[in-house]
Amino acid sequence: MTATKPRGYTPGQLTVHADPPALHAVTRTLKGAGRRIALVPTMGALHDGHRELIRHARLAKGASVTVVSIFVNPLQFGPGEDLERYPRPLEADLEMCREEGVELVFTPGVEDMYPAGADTTVSPGALGDEMEGAVRPGHFAGVLTVVSKLFHVVAPDVAYFGEKDYQQLVLVRKMARDLDFPLDVVGVPTVREDDGVARSSRNAYLSAADRPRAAVLQEALRAGASVSAQGPEAVLAAARAVLAREPALELDYLELRDPDLRPDVRQGKARLLVAARLGTTRLIDNITVQLEI
Ligand code: AMP
């Protein structure tokens, strides 16, 4: 064993870890040898959106080792949500990681992350109860708890999150700042299907009839962004008009906020965010909007 090749790590090869202390020992040794650690947290069922995060991690400046975590986190699912039926194609996921040159994958079991009696959680603050948090109570406490544990286990220098889950990205960034995690949180633009629908592991749930209807979310956001020069009310009205054209869509929220998700944005850079249900499938999306200064 050398300083750069601890047990449980072989350069250029994929090693899978399920045990948190074992992975921690590996990343600590690699960091001690001057390697940067990049983390891409996922729930698996990897698609081109995740691939993009991995590529950003792999291509980042400075010699880095990329860790992809694959863990369907029960804490972030509410009662009646899709925890049990969430897809778990582990072999295909590992194959994608191999293709992308990932060297470390973390696949803990629920009991590894939450041993019996573990009931300490991270509280997200007020933003955690808004938008996604209003529809999915406790969701962001579950997300931040698992992300903080991943940050402790992996000790990354940098972690990558998708803009597709924009509120999650903002809350993780805020947690890293508020709780003094010494790392950079990097947001990666949303990867879309040809018709503009954001790639998501949950798109697989959509019925053949609902699949084309999902594109209306992105159309609505683009319609809103296209009238940004006319001010926030015009942006919201244009997006709402497009959403209203699709009767199968049940809107959870449509919000225009500043880049840190503070409400009442009047000018400058903003985010338009939407969430809706098509049948039993929830879809979310967002777009950047430049309001007149
Ligand atoms: P998930 O496995 O759904 O928890 O997602 C893991 C990470 O991948 C999160 O940071 C997501 O925001 C990100 N992600 C999921 N879908 C996309 C997408 N279409 N484009 C970019 N990032 C994505």
Coordinates of N, CA and C in Angstrom, one line a residue, residues 111-197:
E111 N -29.4 0.6 6.9 CA -28.9 0.4 8.3 C -27.5 1.0 8.5
D112 N -26.7 1.2 7.3 CA -25.4 1.8 7.4 C -25.5 3.3 7.7
M113 N -26.5 3.9 7.0 CA -26.7 5.3 7.2 C -27.5 5.7 8.4
Y114 N -28.5 4.8 8.8 CA -29.3 5.1 9.9 C -29.4 3.9 10.8
P115 N -28.4 3.7 11.6 CA -28.4 2.6 12.6 C -29.6 2.8 13.5
A116 N -30.1 1.7 14.1 CA -31.2 1.8 15.0 C -31.0 2.9 16.1
G117 N -32.0 3.7 16.2 CA -31.9 4.8 17.2 C -31.4 6.1 16.7
A118 N -30.9 6.1 15.4 CA -30.5 7.4 14.9 C -31.7 8.3 14.6
D119 N -31.8 9.4 15.3 CA -33.0 10.3 15.0 C -32.6 11.7 15.1
T120 N -31.3 12.0 15.0 CA -30.9 13.4 14.9 C -31.0 13.9 13.4
T121 N -31.6 15.0 13.2 CA -31.7 15.5 11.8 C -31.2 16.9 11.6
V122 N -31.1 17.4 10.4 CA -30.7 18.7 10.1 C -32.0 19.5 9.7
S123 N -32.2 20.7 10.4 CA -33.4 21.5 10.1 C -33.0 22.5 9.1
P124 N -33.8 22.6 8.0 CA -33.4 23.4 6.8 C -33.7 24.9 7.0
G125 N -34.4 25.3 8.1 CA -34.8 26.7 8.2 C -36.1 27.0 7.3
A126 N -36.5 28.3 7.3 CA -37.8 28.7 6.7 C -38.0 28.2 5.3
L127 N -36.9 28.3 4.5 CA -37.0 28.0 3.0 C -37.4 26.5 2.9
G128 N -37.1 25.7 3.8 CA -37.4 24.2 3.8 C -38.9 23.9 3.8
D129 N -39.7 24.9 4.3 CA -41.1 24.7 4.3 C -41.9 25.3 3.2
E130 N -41.1 25.9 2.2 CA -41.8 26.6 1.1 C -41.7 25.7 -0.1
M131 N -42.5 26.1 -1.1 CA -42.5 25.4 -2.4 C -42.5 23.9 -2.3
E132 N -41.4 23.2 -2.7 CA -41.3 21.7 -2.6 C -41.6 21.3 -1.1
G133 N -41.1 22.1 -0.2 CA -41.2 21.7 1.2 C -42.7 21.9 1.7
A134 N -43.4 22.7 1.1 CA -44.8 22.9 1.5 C -45.6 21.7 1.0
V135 N -45.3 21.2 -0.2 CA -46.0 20.0 -0.7 C -45.5 18.7 -0.1
R136 N -44.2 18.7 0.2 CA -43.6 17.5 0.8 C -43.0 17.8 2.2
P137 N -43.8 17.9 3.2 CA -43.3 18.2 4.5 C -42.2 17.3 5.0
G138 N -41.2 17.8 5.5 CA -40.0 17.0 6.0 C -39.1 16.6 4.9
H139 N -39.4 16.8 3.7 CA -38.5 16.4 2.6 C -37.1 16.9 2.7
F140 N -37.0 18.3 2.9 CA -35.7 18.9 2.9 C -34.9 18.5 4.2
A141 N -35.6 18.3 5.3 CA -34.8 17.8 6.5 C -34.2 16.5 6.2
G142 N -34.9 15.6 5.4 CA -34.4 14.3 5.0 C -33.2 14.5 4.1
V143 N -33.4 15.4 3.1 CA -32.3 15.6 2.1 C -31.0 16.2 2.8
L144 N -31.2 17.2 3.7 CA -30.0 17.8 4.3 C -29.4 16.9 5.3
T145 N -30.2 16.1 5.9 CA -29.6 15.1 6.9 C -28.7 14.1 6.1
V146 N -29.2 13.6 5.0 CA -28.4 12.6 4.3 C -27.2 13.3 3.6
V147 N -27.4 14.5 3.1 CA -26.3 15.2 2.5 C -25.2 15.5 3.5
S148 N -25.6 15.9 4.7 CA -24.6 16.3 5.7 C -23.8 15.0 6.1
K149 N -24.5 13.9 6.2 CA -23.8 12.6 6.5 C -22.8 12.2 5.4
L150 N -23.3 12.4 4.1 CA -22.4 12.1 3.0 C -21.2 13.0 3.0
F151 N -21.4 14.3 3.4 CA -20.3 15.2 3.5 C -19.3 14.8 4.6
H152 N -19.8 14.3 5.7 CA -18.9 13.8 6.7 C -18.2 12.5 6.3
V153 N -18.9 11.6 5.7 CA -18.3 10.3 5.4 C -17.2 10.5 4.3
V154 N -17.6 11.2 3.2 CA -16.7 11.3 2.1 C -15.7 12.5 2.2
A155 N -16.0 13.5 3.0 CA -15.2 14.7 3.2 C -14.7 15.2 1.8
P156 N -15.7 15.6 1.0 CA -15.3 16.1 -0.4 C -14.8 17.5 -0.3
D157 N -14.0 17.8 -1.3 CA -13.6 19.2 -1.5 C -14.6 20.0 -2.3
V158 N -15.3 19.2 -3.1 CA -16.4 19.8 -3.9 C -17.5 18.8 -4.1
A159 N -18.7 19.3 -4.2 CA -19.9 18.4 -4.4 C -20.8 19.0 -5.5
Y160 N -21.3 18.2 -6.3 CA -22.1 18.6 -7.5 C -23.5 18.3 -7.3
F161 N -24.4 19.3 -7.6 CA -25.8 19.1 -7.5 C -26.5 19.7 -8.8
G162 N -27.6 19.1 -9.2 CA -28.3 19.6 -10.4 C -29.2 20.8 -10.2
E163 N -29.2 21.7 -11.1 CA -30.1 22.8 -11.0 C -31.6 22.4 -11.2
K164 N -31.7 21.1 -11.7 CA -33.1 20.6 -11.9 C -33.8 20.7 -10.5
D165 N -33.1 20.3 -9.5 CA -33.7 20.4 -8.1 C -33.2 21.7 -7.5
Y166 N -33.7 22.8 -8.0 CA -33.0 24.1 -7.7 C -33.1 24.4 -6.2
Q167 N -34.3 24.2 -5.6 CA -34.4 24.5 -4.2 C -33.5 23.7 -3.3
Q168 N -33.3 22.4 -3.7 CA -32.4 21.5 -3.1 C -30.9 22.1 -3.2
L169 N -30.6 22.5 -4.4 CA -29.2 23.1 -4.6 C -29.0 24.3 -3.6
V170 N -30.0 25.2 -3.6 CA -29.9 26.4 -2.8 C -29.8 26.0 -1.3
L171 N -30.6 25.1 -0.9 CA -30.6 24.7 0.6 C -29.3 24.0 0.9
V172 N -28.8 23.2 0.0 CA -27.5 22.5 0.3 C -26.4 23.5 0.4
R173 N -26.4 24.5 -0.5 CA -25.4 25.5 -0.5 C -25.4 26.3 0.9
K174 N -26.7 26.6 1.3 CA -26.9 27.4 2.5 C -26.4 26.5 3.7
M175 N -26.8 25.2 3.7 CA -26.3 24.4 4.8 C -24.8 24.3 4.9
A176 N -24.1 24.2 3.8 CA -22.7 24.1 3.8 C -22.1 25.4 4.4
R177 N -22.7 26.6 4.1 CA -22.3 27.8 4.7 C -22.6 27.9 6.1
D178 N -23.9 27.6 6.5 CA -24.4 27.8 7.8 C -23.7 26.9 8.8
L179 N -23.4 25.7 8.4 CA -22.8 24.6 9.3 C -21.4 24.4 9.0
D180 N -20.7 25.3 8.3 CA -19.3 25.3 8.2 C -18.7 24.0 7.6
F181 N -19.3 23.5 6.5 CA -18.7 22.4 5.8 C -17.7 23.1 4.8
P182 N -16.4 22.6 4.9 CA -15.3 23.2 4.2 C -15.3 22.7 2.7
L183 N -16.3 23.0 1.9 CA -16.3 22.5 0.5 C -17.1 23.5 -0.4
D184 N -16.9 23.3 -1.7 CA -17.6 24.1 -2.6 C -18.8 23.2 -3.1
V185 N -20.0 23.9 -3.2 CA -21.2 23.3 -3.8 C -21.3 23.9 -5.2
V186 N -21.3 23.0 -6.2 CA -21.4 23.5 -7.6 C -22.7 23.0 -8.2
G187 N -23.4 24.0 -8.8 CA -24.7 23.6 -9.5 C -24.4 23.3 -11.0
V188 N -25.1 22.3 -11.5 CA -24.9 21.9 -12.9 C -26.2 22.1 -13.6
P189 N -26.2 22.8 -14.8 CA -27.4 23.0 -15.6 C -28.2 21.8 -15.9
T190 N -29.5 21.9 -16.0 CA -30.4 20.8 -16.2 C -30.2 20.1 -17.6
V191 N -30.1 18.8 -17.6 CA -30.1 18.1 -18.9 C -31.5 17.7 -19.3
R192 N -31.8 17.9 -20.5 CA -33.2 17.7 -21.0 C -33.3 16.6 -22.1
E193 N -34.5 16.1 -22.3 CA -34.8 15.3 -23.4 C -35.0 16.2 -24.6
D194 N -35.1 15.6 -25.8 CA -35.2 16.4 -27.0 C -36.4 17.3 -27.0
D195 N -37.5 16.9 -26.3 CA -38.7 17.8 -26.3 C -38.6 18.8 -25.1
G196 N -37.5 18.9 -24.5 CA -37.3 19.9 -23.4 C -37.6 19.4 -22.0
V197 N -38.2 18.2 -21.9 CA -38.5 17.7 -20.6 C -37.2 17.4 -19.8

